[in-house]
Structures are given as structure tokens and as C-alpha cells.
Amino acid sequence: MKRIAVLSSAIPDAWLAPCGTEVVRRVEYARYAPVPLRAGMCAHLAYLPALLEDVDGIVLATTCDQMRRGAEWLGDGSRVFLFDVPSAPCDALLAIEKARLEQWAQNLSLRGASRPRDARTTETPCATAITIGIIGGHFCGDVERVRDFFAQRGVAVRLWGCEGGEDIGDICQRPNDAFYERLSRTVRERAIDGLVVVRTTWCDIWRAAYARVQETAPVPVTEWVFDGQGAPFPDARSVTRLEAFCELLAAQRNIVGTETPRATAGNHPVSLRLPPLQRRGISTPDSPPLEGWQPQADGVVLARKGDLAALDALPPFPSCLPPAYQGAIARHADTGDVRLRKLAYHLSPASHDLWNFLMTEEERLHDARRAGTKIVGAMKDLGTVPILVNAFENAVAFYPDGAWWLPCFKEQQTRLLETADTLGIGDGFCPVRAMLGAFELGCHFPIPDINFCSAGATCDDFKAIAQRLAERGHAIHFWQMPHVRDADRNEPSTRLSDGRDVPSALLGIVENELAGIVRTLSEHLGETMTDEKLRNAIRRSNRVRALLARIRASALPSLERLICEMLAIHYCSDYALCEKVLSRLADECDGMTCDASRKPVYWINPVADIRMMNVLEDAGGRLCGTDFMFTHALAPLDETAPPLRSLAAMALQDPMTAPTSERMRRCIQDAHSLGAQGIIVSRIPGASHCAFETLALERLTALPILEIEIAPVTDPYAPSIATRLQAFLER
């Protein structure tokens, strides 16, 4: 009989029953030797190569981004099956995956592996009346040693709810309120006195869940973090923390006749709501003239760089922006965006308009709200939902994700990250956690009337943060984005414009999800949508993408190029103005020439600190190509196909929904075609995908690779980063 290790409770045994297989759930990881991992990879992955030698196959689930990418890292597609578990309700995707799983299990070959031992997870008798539940992700230690540890301290483990143990519900669903309701009910019914939440260092799902468990559980809660390889127990820090927790439970049990306030080990307040900051007025002083920026006689414009004063001192030039949004860029630095004073800018009137357009986004959104326009928050899909929103007459699309730049622009002089900390989203998460602080404080962008967030094949950081927003009362429509894979043999497929053949069923699923968004928008806005309105929105998007193609092929300096590319995903909340700004800049860029002395490099992942683009050029480099995680928002859309089908095809080309190696392979192709002499990977602090990218690149290319981590403000690390960049560019 084939033995298959199923490492997700979201996949029940019944789905494999027709295949006549033995399902292994409770693996005793302590018997396996872990392999070395890169920083940022889940410690659970270290045990899977050895486990794969003990079973015929392993089933992983996409509910966790680490496992989604880890399935590819294991490198044996015939014996490792990745099950795409919907994070939002999607029966069609579930049916497809169940059929694929059954077919894979039937085709799996027996290896004659030794029988793996299962970790026992039944309740252990204990004389004491104190009981706890242990919940969390994959536990990579010896379960019996843990039970013995607690028993020696007079505490019985009554609930083992880690992966492979008792089914306590699906924490990865969005929204997941039902999980916490079921957990609280279980705790009461079994008279459990305390809960221990187990996670690995890089597990964002359970890191965020710890805060919610603290809020909702009727008993004390503590956290147990496994942050290394080898059995996570015993280590001095864990022993001290768990012993203190046992003492807390014993002390509470000994208090008779008094009501004990709920206490948790190491927690902080989670219901803090700080008062909003006052919105400052913006002045628009006249700009003094400056001689210097002029087109050359032959029509060629040379890229010149200078500081903020030089940019604001350009000669008078008709702006394409409304008067309310014109004026000196320095006014934004005066009202809090102090990072602007430390940047070097491309000196031209078109660049001045670009920066004013970017820096007035919040102001324009507040003006739209006062005018009665509905504000729609688009989250994580990076380019798809805004096109749908812009087809409506009385709505504007806005990406709250962009708040991740606020700590940079304001040089941490904001309470955004501190507020996210109080909500359990600490510095182990991607800097996009600033979005949670911005929603909580309500002092930057206006809170959207409704939000749409893609779930499924997205990074764990954003899944966790979006869930916390839903828990804080913000209306979020979650929609399923499937893991994008190549079509199986004999599976009907559709060729996308990037040349990849994907299952036609996935295209239908995404098209149906987008249709659901349109229906929700129509109900919310009171406006009927038509195919012609959607086609017009697609045409407008293609005009912007054509302008961006001209700019990306030009010698525009790296900082402004970064800003321009970011406009692709939602037009900085105004597609009409965006087209005007980019059109002027593209016309200027057409006559611009590259500085041949600078080394061309290909840059992967956006930077949390935009000053890094200046640092790159100061070190002697220039951008010749980029993958800022939204290349699908730069490619032309098919205007001849049904509009929702065209947008669904675009969504399936999102590089972040596909295997890491597929994305890196495309980056390498681009890098070679653009003449790049090296590849720079900027690691995003805490991002679950970053641990796998350089690993994949090293297997696929001989081009030099530099990996650097970019914090929201790099000033303390700037000399070190500059030195590494210079050494890399001098190769």
C-alpha cells in the first residue's frame, strides 16, 4: 500500500480513500535530520527531504506561502503534490484539485520505504486539574517529550491542535472568524485553562493569529517560537517561557473567590485606537526661475540630477496638473515627507509634474471623497481590480498597499508601525504592515468605502494583515487567486500572451471571481456595468501601458523610473491625470540618451526605501530592467477578447502567483535581452517569498547576483549597502 504524508489538515483522508493509500498525518519529525536552509525559509521545510525518503509521496497545500514555494524547492514533482486549497470559497477550484490529487496518488510508484512513526497526539492522563491546549502550525519536535515536560509541572495537554493533530478548523480561510469561534468553544467545552500557540520564526499566518487568539480566547495565552533547526525543545528560552506560563496557570487556579483578570505572557494591548492626526494645510509658493534645464539644439535632452531645491527652481513651464495640485515639491517635505530632502531628482518640468502627481494622491483622494466619489480599496492583486473600478463613473481605485512607503517618506516620524505592533503585526512582517497602522489611525488616506483583496496564491504577510483589517471591522471582499501552474497532460489549456500554457479551467475560475467583484461594485455603487464600459477601461489602461513601455526603454534615471512603474497598478488614483503626466514624461524620454559609463543591472523586487535608486546610481549603476512584482500590469491587454476574460488572463500572468523558478526564469530572459551585466535582488524584510528567489536564480544563470535587504529607511546601513553595490558593479 502506498504511504503518503499529507501535511495539511485542509486535505481530509476521504479525498485519498479511493486511491487505496495509507495517509500519514502525525509525523515524528524529531527522528529526521534537518538539512541547512537559507534565512527566511520555514524550519519545517528542513525535515521534508528526509521524510520524502520514508514515504512514497508528500502532499503540501498552498494555504501557506512557505509550503507553496517549498513544494518547488523539494524538486521532485512526481512525488510531491501541491494542492491548491482555496482561501476564499471556490468550489470549482476545489473540484479540479481533488481530481488532480486522486490522479497523482493513483500514478504514484511504490518505493518500499520504511514505515514512518507517527507522533502520538492522544490525551495524556495527568493527576492535576490544570490543562492546556497546544495549537499552531507544523511542530517539528518530539510530541511525547513535550507532554512529559508539562506533566512534570502538573499540567496536562488536553488539546493537541498543531498541524497533523486534532482538527480545530481552517485558520487560512479568509475571513477566518469561524476558526476563532470554534477554538473558543472547544476551550470552554473541554475546560482548558490555557493555550500555547506554536509557530516557526517565519510563519506569518500563526504569528498574526497569536494576537487574535489573545483577543478572543477565554483563557491565558502564550507563544512558543521555534527559531532554529533541530528539535525545538528543550532550549533555555522556551523552557523559561513555558515554565512561567505553567506557574501563571497554577497561581490562577489557587486564587479562590476572586475574579482573575485575563493575563498573557508577553502580550501587549491590542485594542489601542489612537486619535487621528490633523491634516495640515498645503501652501504652494511660487517657484523662482533657474537657468539650466533646456533641450539641446539637436533635440536630445540630457538627464541631469539635483536636489529638491534645484527641482523646485526650474523655469516656469505649463503644468499638466490642475492648479490645486501644482506648486513646490518642498511643501510636501515641510508637512512631513522629509525623505524628499535627501533624494536626488531628475531635473525637468515633466519630472516636477510627476512628483507633484505622486505626492498629492492623498489630497486628491480626500477631494474625491468630499465630491461624493466612492473610494474603492484594491489590495494585493496589483493591477487587476483598478481597471474594473475605473469602468464605473462614480468610483476611484486606490491601493492601500502603498502605505508601505509612508515610513520611508516620513522617515519613521509616524505612528504607523508602532500601531501595527500593538495589533500583533510586528517587525517580523513585511513593511506593508504600515497599511494596518494607517487604517487604524485614519490620518493619511481616506478609509475606502469597500475593499477587494485577492487571497490564495498571495504572500502570507498580506494574508495576515488583511485578515487583521477584517477583524478591525473594515469591509473586505476576498476573492480567490489560484496558484498558477502549467496545464497537465490532456488538460484543456489556454496560451497567455506571455507564451505560457495554463489550464483553461483556471482562466474560467478567475473570470468568475472578477464577475463577482463587478456584481459587488454594481450593488455598492448603484451603477450597471456593461462590456463596453469595461472595454473602454481596458483601452485606457493600454494607453498608459504604452507610455510606460516608452519610459522603461529610455534613459530616465532610476528613481523616476521606479515611480513611473508604480503608477501602472492604479494610476495613482486618477487615470486621466496619470496619462497626461506620463505622456509628457515619455515625450521627454524619447530623446534621452544613456550614460555609457554606468553599468546596466536588472533589479528584482521593489524597494521599501526609494533612496536606494539614488544609491545605485551613485555607485555607478543604472536600471536597464526591472521586476517590481507586477510585470503583468505592464503588458498590453487583449482588446478583442471579452473584457473579463482579458482581465482574467492578465491576472494569471501575475509573477507572484506562479512558482518562483518560473518568475526568475523570465527575469533572466529579460536581463539578457536588455544587456544587463548583473542582477540585484532586494530582499523585503519579512516577506515570505524572498528566501527562495536568489536560490532559484543561482540555479538558472551565470550572471553575477547581489542580494541585499532594504529596510524602510536605510540610513544606518547606507555606507555598507553602498560599498556592496560598488564592489558588485566593479566586477
XYZ file of C-alpha atoms in Angstrom:
731
model
C 0.000 0.000 0.000
C 1.289 3.453 -0.879
C 2.041 5.694 2.075
C 1.501 9.405 1.558
C 2.328 12.089 4.102
C -0.453 14.682 3.949
C 0.865 17.786 5.679
C -2.266 19.904 5.751
C -5.464 19.436 7.715
C -7.291 21.203 4.867
C -6.997 17.939 2.878
C -9.121 15.207 4.539
C -8.322 11.500 4.345
C -11.541 10.866 2.420
C -10.103 12.566 -0.653
C -7.404 9.891 -0.870
C -9.574 6.944 0.175
C -10.454 5.900 -3.434
C -6.738 5.501 -4.137
C -6.168 2.795 -1.512
C -3.392 4.707 0.206
C -2.271 4.946 3.805
C -2.339 8.564 4.921
C 0.435 9.648 7.299
C -0.597 12.679 9.352
C 1.336 12.853 12.589
C 4.971 12.689 11.599
C 7.600 12.388 14.320
C 9.977 14.966 12.904
C 12.490 14.542 15.715
C 13.725 11.302 14.112
C 14.781 13.078 10.912
C 17.976 15.029 10.304
C 17.230 18.537 9.015
C 19.041 19.987 6.007
C 20.532 23.524 6.021
C 18.178 26.301 4.935
C 18.521 29.892 3.826
C 17.447 32.589 6.231
C 13.749 33.246 5.774
C 12.764 29.665 4.980
C 10.350 27.863 7.292
C 12.171 25.454 9.614
C 9.584 22.779 8.812
C 10.990 22.514 5.283
C 14.318 21.290 6.658
C 12.775 17.927 7.583
C 10.921 17.241 4.340
C 13.823 15.804 2.262
C 14.359 13.090 4.891
C 10.618 12.495 5.220
C 10.401 12.072 1.449
C 12.798 9.147 1.748
C 10.463 7.452 4.254
C 7.195 7.708 2.318
C 6.041 7.260 -1.248
C 4.843 10.841 -1.603
C 4.142 14.117 0.189
C 1.121 16.384 -0.204
C 1.563 20.069 0.642
C -1.038 22.837 0.488
C -0.955 26.395 -0.856
C -2.571 27.682 2.353
C 0.946 28.689 3.395
C 3.221 30.579 1.018
C 6.276 28.857 2.511
C 4.826 25.429 1.657
C 3.674 26.661 -1.758
C 7.230 27.617 -2.645
C 8.700 24.768 -0.615
C 6.991 22.204 -2.860
C 9.038 23.522 -5.747
C 12.178 23.677 -3.571
C 11.895 19.928 -2.861
C 12.374 19.427 -6.568
C 10.595 16.083 -7.096
C 7.362 16.913 -8.863
C 6.420 13.279 -9.362
C 6.419 12.555 -5.613
C 5.440 15.955 -4.191
C 1.911 17.182 -4.858
C 0.929 20.795 -4.240
C -2.803 21.045 -3.523
C -4.268 24.469 -4.271
C -6.618 24.967 -1.304
C -8.906 27.971 -1.848
C -8.548 30.683 0.788
C -11.878 32.152 -0.319
C -14.873 29.968 -1.264
C -14.278 28.477 -4.724
C -15.925 25.112 -5.325
C -14.723 24.898 -8.922
C -11.052 25.096 -7.929
C -11.586 22.566 -5.139
C -13.154 20.069 -7.567
C -10.253 20.422 -10.001
C -7.652 19.905 -7.300
C -9.401 16.866 -5.798
C -9.432 15.185 -9.208
C -5.749 16.032 -9.749
C -4.826 14.684 -6.315
C -6.595 11.375 -6.956
C -4.899 11.011 -10.333
C -1.478 11.781 -8.820
C -1.956 9.278 -5.983
C -3.008 6.540 -8.406
C 0.048 7.155 -10.605
C 2.453 7.310 -7.668
C 5.005 4.492 -7.607
C 5.798 2.414 -4.528
C 9.300 2.973 -3.216
C 9.422 0.338 -0.498
C 10.236 2.967 2.079
C 10.400 2.179 5.780
C 7.295 2.900 7.780
C 7.470 6.317 9.459
C 6.414 6.541 13.055
C 3.505 8.804 13.881
C 3.701 11.236 16.776
C 1.035 10.324 19.343
C -1.448 13.112 19.877
C -3.996 11.497 22.162
C -4.700 12.962 25.560
C -2.207 12.051 28.278
C -3.657 11.216 31.742
C -2.485 13.576 34.471
C -3.352 13.780 38.126
C -3.504 17.556 38.120
C -6.598 19.541 37.275
C -4.632 22.110 35.206
C -4.959 21.548 31.452
C -3.704 23.310 28.340
C -4.204 23.218 24.605
C -1.308 23.479 22.139
C -2.231 24.845 18.734
C -0.320 26.135 15.731
C 1.410 25.103 12.562
C 3.782 22.209 11.924
C 5.518 21.093 15.125
C 8.960 19.707 14.304
C 9.854 18.245 17.706
C 9.088 15.224 19.876
C 5.458 15.396 20.986
C 5.937 12.943 23.844
C 8.804 14.967 25.331
C 6.549 17.996 25.328
C 3.772 16.117 27.107
C 6.233 14.813 29.680
C 7.620 18.319 30.245
C 4.190 19.695 31.101
C 3.179 16.625 33.131
C 6.234 17.073 35.364
C 4.957 20.568 36.114
C 1.435 19.436 36.928
C -0.127 20.388 33.592
C -1.868 18.031 31.152
C -2.013 18.618 27.396
C -5.719 18.119 26.692
C -5.747 19.501 23.139
C -3.043 18.974 20.521
C -4.160 21.235 17.693
C -0.934 21.606 15.719
C -0.866 20.527 12.082
C -1.469 16.761 11.943
C -3.255 16.715 15.295
C -6.914 17.365 16.072
C -8.918 19.274 13.509
C -9.706 22.657 15.079
C -10.781 24.403 11.882
C -9.076 26.172 8.988
C -7.166 29.274 10.041
C -6.176 30.016 6.436
C -9.683 30.816 5.196
C -10.431 34.478 4.512
C -12.166 35.690 6.544
C -11.492 33.153 9.327
C -13.819 34.242 12.141
C -15.263 30.704 12.269
C -11.878 29.317 13.321
C -11.643 31.520 16.417
C -15.269 30.874 17.337
C -14.670 27.122 17.153
C -11.439 27.398 19.148
C -13.110 29.376 21.950
C -15.979 26.879 22.037
C -13.537 23.952 22.259
C -11.623 25.615 25.095
C -14.834 26.092 27.101
C -16.240 22.631 26.406
C -13.015 20.879 27.471
C -12.391 23.195 30.439
C -8.913 24.092 29.151
C -7.049 26.522 31.414
C -4.545 27.964 28.930
C -3.398 27.933 25.302
C 0.084 27.711 23.783
C 0.426 28.954 20.185
C 3.311 27.247 18.347
C 4.925 28.663 15.233
C 8.237 28.776 13.405
C 10.138 32.045 13.084
C 8.957 32.741 9.539
C 5.328 31.667 9.918
C 3.314 34.838 9.288
C -0.056 33.088 9.449
C 0.357 31.938 13.058
C 2.378 34.997 14.062
C -0.657 37.140 13.274
C -3.069 34.558 14.707
C -1.383 34.837 18.108
C -2.727 38.374 18.511
C -6.266 37.319 17.584
C -6.168 34.274 19.877
C -5.188 36.627 22.708
C -8.187 38.812 21.920
C -10.751 36.035 21.620
C -9.666 33.106 23.812
C -11.345 32.957 27.249
C -8.073 31.791 28.887
C -4.439 32.961 29.184
C -2.343 32.542 26.035
C 1.406 32.351 25.396
C 3.537 31.923 22.297
C 6.188 29.290 21.595
C 8.535 30.114 18.722
C 10.696 27.523 17.008
C 13.530 29.575 15.542
C 16.184 27.042 14.621
C 16.822 23.658 13.087
C 16.784 20.502 15.128
C 14.161 19.666 17.737
C 12.670 22.915 19.090
C 12.692 21.582 22.625
C 14.216 21.881 25.075
C 16.010 25.190 24.687
C 16.593 27.590 27.544
C 14.352 30.369 26.301
C 11.413 28.075 25.551
C 11.768 26.246 28.869
C 11.792 29.524 30.816
C 8.760 30.877 28.983
C 6.701 27.698 29.293
C 7.608 27.197 32.958
C 6.477 30.751 33.662
C 3.219 30.026 31.865
C 2.640 26.889 33.968
C 3.255 28.928 37.119
C 0.773 31.541 35.928
C -1.925 28.900 35.422
C -1.202 27.362 38.829
C -1.395 30.774 40.504
C -4.736 31.483 38.875
C -6.084 28.096 39.931
C -5.071 28.801 43.546
C -6.946 32.113 43.692
C -10.335 31.261 45.182
C -13.308 33.594 45.228
C -11.721 36.375 43.166
C -12.099 37.206 39.529
C -8.699 36.949 37.889
C -8.098 39.349 35.012
C -7.090 37.614 31.817
C -3.295 37.660 31.575
C -0.979 36.538 28.832
C 2.741 36.001 28.751
C 4.497 38.711 26.816
C 1.458 40.327 25.240
C 0.735 43.986 24.672
C -2.515 45.949 24.397
C -4.453 45.049 21.288
C -7.370 47.456 21.290
C -5.444 50.697 21.143
C -7.053 53.253 18.874
C -5.010 56.413 18.716
C -6.609 59.755 17.850
C -6.192 60.788 14.221
C -3.625 63.413 13.354
C -4.782 66.727 11.970
C -4.357 67.141 8.250
C -2.049 70.042 7.626
C -2.743 72.701 5.060
C -0.572 72.822 1.958
C 0.895 76.027 0.633
C 2.038 76.497 -2.965
C 4.794 79.115 -3.084
C 5.865 80.420 -6.459
C 8.943 78.737 -7.917
C 11.912 81.002 -8.664
C 13.404 80.642 -12.145
C 16.567 78.651 -12.761
C 18.722 78.603 -15.827
C 19.929 75.148 -16.644
C 17.233 72.794 -17.883
C 16.986 73.270 -21.604
C 16.683 70.860 -24.515
C 19.891 70.703 -26.551
C 19.994 72.126 -30.045
C 19.806 68.692 -31.619
C 16.675 67.830 -29.599
C 18.493 65.488 -27.208
C 17.706 66.001 -23.531
C 20.454 65.066 -21.115
C 19.366 63.614 -17.791
C 20.558 65.972 -15.062
C 20.182 65.283 -11.378
C 19.919 67.645 -8.461
C 18.392 68.148 -5.042
C 14.889 69.292 -4.112
C 15.795 72.984 -4.300
C 17.088 72.516 -7.839
C 13.945 70.656 -8.890
C 11.690 73.353 -7.452
C 13.756 76.112 -9.050
C 13.116 75.019 -12.636
C 11.984 77.740 -15.062
C 8.235 78.333 -15.418
C 6.632 75.712 -17.615
C 2.937 74.967 -18.189
C 1.940 72.119 -15.863
C -0.465 69.383 -16.930
C -1.859 69.220 -13.377
C -4.818 71.250 -12.082
C -3.669 74.399 -10.219
C -4.688 72.927 -6.842
C -2.029 70.231 -7.194
C 0.797 72.364 -8.583
C 3.473 74.137 -6.571
C 6.831 73.481 -4.999
C 7.599 69.862 -4.088
C 9.253 71.234 -0.943
C 5.834 71.927 0.553
C 5.377 68.176 0.988
C 8.684 67.932 2.842
C 7.572 70.831 5.047
C 4.400 68.950 6.006
C 6.024 65.647 6.922
C 7.503 63.891 3.874
C 11.026 64.768 4.949
C 12.647 61.993 2.893
C 12.185 64.220 -0.140
C 15.041 66.427 1.060
C 17.509 63.518 0.835
C 16.806 62.467 -2.729
C 18.486 63.365 -5.998
C 15.954 64.132 -8.728
C 15.809 64.152 -12.486
C 15.677 67.866 -13.239
C 12.936 68.598 -15.747
C 9.452 70.153 -15.683
C 7.944 66.773 -16.590
C 9.673 65.234 -13.583
C 8.328 68.063 -11.415
C 4.799 67.194 -12.517
C 5.468 63.502 -11.841
C 6.484 64.190 -8.243
C 3.587 66.552 -7.627
C 1.213 63.934 -9.015
C 2.633 61.276 -6.707
C 2.729 63.434 -3.587
C -0.820 64.788 -3.965
C -2.512 61.385 -4.116
C -3.896 61.569 -0.566
C -5.066 65.128 -1.163
C -6.823 64.118 -4.369
C -8.495 61.188 -2.616
C -9.798 63.444 0.153
C -11.109 65.846 -2.500
C -12.823 62.927 -4.266
C -14.478 61.872 -1.010
C -15.791 65.407 -0.436
C -17.160 65.418 -4.001
C -19.163 62.248 -3.264
C -16.973 59.847 -5.231
C -16.779 56.343 -3.766
C -13.271 55.187 -2.860
C -12.528 51.528 -3.514
C -9.519 49.882 -1.902
C -7.733 47.367 -4.124
C -5.404 45.085 -2.189
C -2.618 42.793 -3.342
C -3.716 41.919 -6.887
C -1.512 44.766 -8.211
C -3.304 45.975 -11.294
C -6.496 43.988 -11.903
C -9.245 45.451 -9.707
C -8.428 49.118 -10.515
C -9.345 48.548 -14.165
C -12.749 47.217 -13.090
C -13.257 50.159 -10.723
C -12.274 52.718 -13.352
C -15.036 51.412 -15.607
C -17.541 52.902 -13.148
C -18.405 56.591 -13.289
C -18.526 57.447 -9.589
C -15.641 55.460 -8.137
C -11.885 55.748 -7.839
C -9.492 52.869 -7.172
C -6.825 53.224 -4.519
C -4.110 50.825 -3.303
C -3.796 50.998 0.493
C -0.766 48.711 -0.020
C 1.131 51.865 -0.994
C 1.197 52.850 2.679
C 4.347 50.730 2.903
C 6.224 53.815 1.594
C 4.907 56.128 4.328
C 7.590 55.170 6.905
C 10.181 55.922 4.204
C 8.798 59.276 3.083
C 8.244 60.377 6.678
C 11.488 58.788 7.941
C 9.666 56.860 10.657
C 8.155 60.076 12.084
C 4.789 58.409 12.136
C 2.986 56.003 14.444
C 2.056 53.579 11.687
C 4.494 50.794 12.532
C 4.086 51.262 16.284
C 0.321 50.982 15.876
C 0.705 47.807 13.800
C 2.886 46.447 16.625
C 0.059 46.921 19.118
C -2.197 44.855 16.847
C 0.197 41.908 16.783
C 1.726 42.711 13.383
C 5.322 43.380 14.441
C 8.615 43.862 12.652
C 8.738 40.222 11.556
C 6.239 41.172 8.843
C 6.783 42.933 5.523
C 6.801 46.780 5.736
C 3.311 46.703 4.178
C 2.179 46.345 7.796
C 2.219 50.166 7.776
C -1.128 49.820 5.968
C -2.676 48.356 9.116
C -1.454 51.327 11.129
C -2.805 53.754 8.526
C -6.263 52.172 8.646
C -6.237 52.193 12.440
C -5.147 55.826 12.764
C -7.176 57.136 9.821
C -4.816 60.094 9.456
C -3.436 59.600 5.940
C -5.640 58.354 3.105
C -9.434 58.342 3.499
C -10.708 54.940 4.605
C -12.103 53.177 1.492
C -15.842 52.586 1.277
C -15.168 48.970 0.332
C -12.044 46.867 -0.217
C -11.245 43.964 -2.523
C -8.371 41.656 -1.621
C -7.013 38.732 -3.598
C -6.449 35.640 -1.474
C -4.958 32.263 -2.220
C -1.677 32.480 -4.136
C -0.509 35.599 -2.338
C 2.175 36.220 0.268
C 1.484 35.242 3.859
C 2.285 38.727 5.162
C -0.568 40.291 3.261
C -2.986 37.472 4.067
C -2.337 38.042 7.762
C -2.543 41.829 7.577
C -5.734 41.833 5.502
C -7.301 39.420 7.977
C -6.428 41.768 10.841
C -8.125 44.596 8.934
C -11.263 42.497 8.539
C -11.145 41.769 12.270
C -10.965 45.509 12.933
C -14.276 45.992 11.132
C -13.215 47.017 7.618
C -15.344 45.664 4.771
C -13.227 43.362 2.611
C -14.408 41.236 -0.288
C -11.865 38.399 -0.564
C -11.542 36.775 -3.967
C -9.646 33.637 -4.914
C -6.452 33.859 -6.948
C -5.350 30.300 -7.786
C -1.771 29.093 -7.811
C -0.773 29.343 -11.468
C 0.694 26.171 -12.928
C 1.320 24.647 -16.322
C -1.525 22.590 -17.711
C -1.307 18.850 -17.028
C -1.144 16.372 -19.869
C -4.517 16.081 -21.651
C -5.854 19.031 -19.606
C -7.501 21.735 -21.768
C -5.184 24.724 -21.822
C -5.079 28.367 -22.875
C -1.974 30.156 -24.095
C -1.411 33.509 -22.407
C 0.255 36.463 -24.104
C 3.486 35.672 -22.237
C 3.624 32.307 -24.023
C 2.655 30.135 -21.067
C 0.002 27.410 -21.376
C -2.224 27.376 -18.285
C -5.302 25.252 -17.538
C -8.359 26.754 -19.202
C -10.294 25.949 -16.036
C -8.125 28.393 -14.054
C -8.927 31.132 -16.545
C -12.632 30.417 -16.056
C -12.266 30.482 -12.276
C -10.566 33.896 -12.258
C -13.074 35.260 -14.767
C -15.881 34.154 -12.466
C -14.164 35.760 -9.450
C -13.852 39.064 -11.338
C -17.521 38.853 -12.335
C -18.326 38.595 -8.611
C -16.327 41.775 -7.978
C -18.258 43.577 -10.712
C -21.563 42.472 -9.171
C -20.495 43.682 -5.728
C -19.346 47.015 -7.149
C -22.573 47.448 -9.092
C -24.632 46.861 -5.951
C -22.440 49.142 -3.853
C -22.277 51.969 -6.396
C -25.799 51.649 -7.786
C -24.495 51.544 -11.344
C -24.970 48.918 -14.043
C -21.803 47.689 -15.720
C -21.587 46.849 -19.418
C -18.953 45.185 -21.575
C -18.431 48.444 -23.449
C -17.588 50.306 -20.233
C -15.093 47.597 -19.370
C -13.581 47.716 -22.856
C -13.106 51.470 -22.531
C -11.338 50.961 -19.209
C -9.064 48.367 -20.849
C -8.276 50.772 -23.711
C -7.360 53.494 -21.213
C -5.131 51.066 -19.368
C -3.391 50.086 -22.607
C -2.660 53.733 -23.377
C -0.922 54.064 -20.004
C 0.978 50.815 -20.561
C 2.173 52.006 -23.960
C 3.541 55.172 -22.359
C 5.274 53.140 -19.680
C 6.864 50.921 -22.338
C 8.454 54.026 -23.869
C 9.656 55.235 -20.476
C 11.070 51.837 -19.476
C 13.060 51.695 -22.724
C 14.537 55.145 -22.119
C 17.447 56.578 -20.128
C 15.205 58.067 -17.429
C 17.074 57.955 -14.082
C 16.284 55.057 -11.776
C 14.306 56.926 -9.113
C 11.792 58.434 -11.524
C 11.598 55.149 -13.408
C 10.608 53.394 -10.182
C 7.865 55.971 -9.552
C 6.549 55.689 -13.113
C 6.326 51.906 -12.981
C 4.433 52.049 -9.699
C 1.771 54.159 -11.437
C 0.913 51.156 -13.603
C -1.029 49.348 -10.908
C -3.676 52.002 -10.207
C -2.725 55.255 -11.980
C -2.062 56.947 -8.626
C -5.850 57.125 -8.140
C -6.517 59.214 -11.279
C -6.030 57.549 -14.660
C -6.765 60.729 -16.663
C -4.077 62.763 -14.904
C -1.756 59.768 -14.933
C -1.955 59.568 -18.703
C -1.169 63.279 -19.042
C 1.806 63.124 -16.678
C 3.290 60.030 -18.310
C 2.666 61.350 -21.814
C 4.710 64.485 -21.106
C 7.482 62.446 -19.484
C 7.537 59.877 -22.315
C 7.899 62.633 -24.910
C 10.887 63.947 -22.998
C 12.395 60.478 -22.538
C 12.243 59.668 -26.248
C 15.186 61.999 -26.818
C 17.191 60.950 -23.779
C 20.469 59.036 -24.068
C 22.032 56.556 -21.622
C 25.217 57.269 -19.748
C 27.523 54.614 -21.152
C 29.788 54.831 -18.115
C 27.123 53.301 -15.855
C 26.833 49.547 -15.558
C 23.376 48.213 -16.546
C 21.740 45.986 -13.940
C 18.428 44.172 -13.617
C 16.584 44.822 -10.329
C 14.169 42.340 -8.738
C 11.569 43.372 -6.101
C 10.501 46.899 -5.153
C 12.417 48.835 -2.513
C 10.886 49.998 0.758
C 13.310 52.953 0.734
C 13.213 54.768 -2.612
C 16.572 56.423 -1.889
C 18.181 53.124 -2.904
C 17.681 54.116 -6.539
C 19.984 57.104 -5.927
C 22.478 54.889 -4.118
C 22.575 52.551 -7.119
C 23.454 55.387 -9.486
C 25.954 56.915 -7.061
C 27.712 53.538 -7.064
C 27.948 53.605 -10.870
C 24.933 51.549 -11.912
C 21.687 52.132 -13.768
C 18.452 50.218 -14.217
C 18.120 48.518 -17.565
C 15.276 46.238 -16.493
C 13.088 45.505 -13.507
C 10.622 43.089 -11.957
C 8.886 45.003 -9.190
C 6.377 42.147 -8.709
C 3.764 43.463 -11.162
C 5.057 42.861 -14.675
C 1.551 41.663 -15.569
C 0.355 45.272 -15.082
C 2.801 46.486 -17.750
C 1.901 44.115 -20.600
C -0.786 45.161 -23.143
C -4.269 43.745 -22.586
C -6.191 41.952 -25.318
C -8.838 44.432 -26.510
C -10.524 41.888 -28.792
C -11.354 39.278 -26.143
C -14.369 39.512 -23.803
C -13.234 42.108 -21.223
C -13.445 39.901 -18.133
C -11.618 37.119 -19.995
C -8.886 39.602 -20.929
C -8.512 40.757 -17.314
C -8.508 37.170 -16.043
C -5.682 36.324 -18.439
C -3.778 39.335 -17.112
C -4.262 38.203 -13.508
C -2.916 34.741 -14.355
C 0.301 36.382 -15.566
C 0.967 37.818 -12.109
C 4.520 36.557 -11.455
C 3.864 36.196 -7.720
C 1.137 33.571 -8.241
C 3.419 31.198 -10.161
C 6.373 29.076 -9.000
C 9.454 31.089 -8.047
C 11.589 29.428 -10.727
C 9.104 30.497 -13.426
C 9.335 34.124 -12.335
C 13.143 34.014 -12.075
C 13.429 32.365 -15.493
C 11.542 35.264 -17.039
C 13.692 37.767 -15.161
C 16.811 36.135 -16.567
C 15.429 36.220 -20.100
C 14.674 39.922 -19.703
C 18.075 40.612 -18.151
C 19.910 39.006 -21.081
C 17.766 40.689 -23.725
C 18.296 44.112 -22.091
C 22.051 43.720 -21.794
C 22.182 43.527 -18.007
C 25.615 42.797 -16.580
C 24.288 41.724 -13.202
C 21.114 41.069 -11.203
C 20.271 42.720 -7.895
C 17.664 41.109 -5.641
C 16.358 43.439 -2.957
C 15.015 41.354 -0.108
C 11.899 42.779 1.510
C 12.186 42.418 5.292
C 9.883 39.644 6.491
C 8.490 38.791 3.041
C 7.830 35.069 2.688
C 8.853 34.840 -0.987
C 12.299 36.447 -0.701
C 14.114 33.416 0.730
C 13.559 31.441 -2.477
C 14.402 33.959 -5.219
C 18.203 34.070 -5.127
C 18.241 30.303 -4.613
C 16.336 29.876 -7.882
C 18.472 32.445 -9.722
C 21.705 30.722 -8.763
C 20.440 27.527 -10.374
C 19.374 29.241 -13.585
C 22.017 31.824 -14.556
C 25.732 32.582 -14.539
C 25.125 36.339 -14.302
C 26.528 37.918 -11.114
C 23.859 38.213 -8.403
C 23.782 40.566 -5.421
C 21.194 40.101 -2.683
C 20.598 42.966 -0.265
C 17.867 43.604 2.298
C 16.229 47.027 2.104
C 14.611 48.476 5.217
C 12.022 51.307 5.050
C 14.796 53.756 5.995
C 18.291 52.596 5.053
C 20.321 55.476 6.516
C 22.030 53.389 9.252
C 23.028 50.782 6.663
C 23.659 53.085 3.678
C 27.507 53.014 3.841
C 27.547 49.214 3.962
C 24.983 48.882 1.154
C 26.855 51.436 -0.983
C 30.119 49.526 -0.503
C 28.494 46.244 -1.522
C 26.932 47.868 -4.587
C 30.240 49.429 -5.635
C 32.072 46.128 -5.268
C 29.357 44.352 -7.239
C 29.389 46.922 -10.053
C 33.186 46.883 -10.297
C 33.305 43.183 -11.173
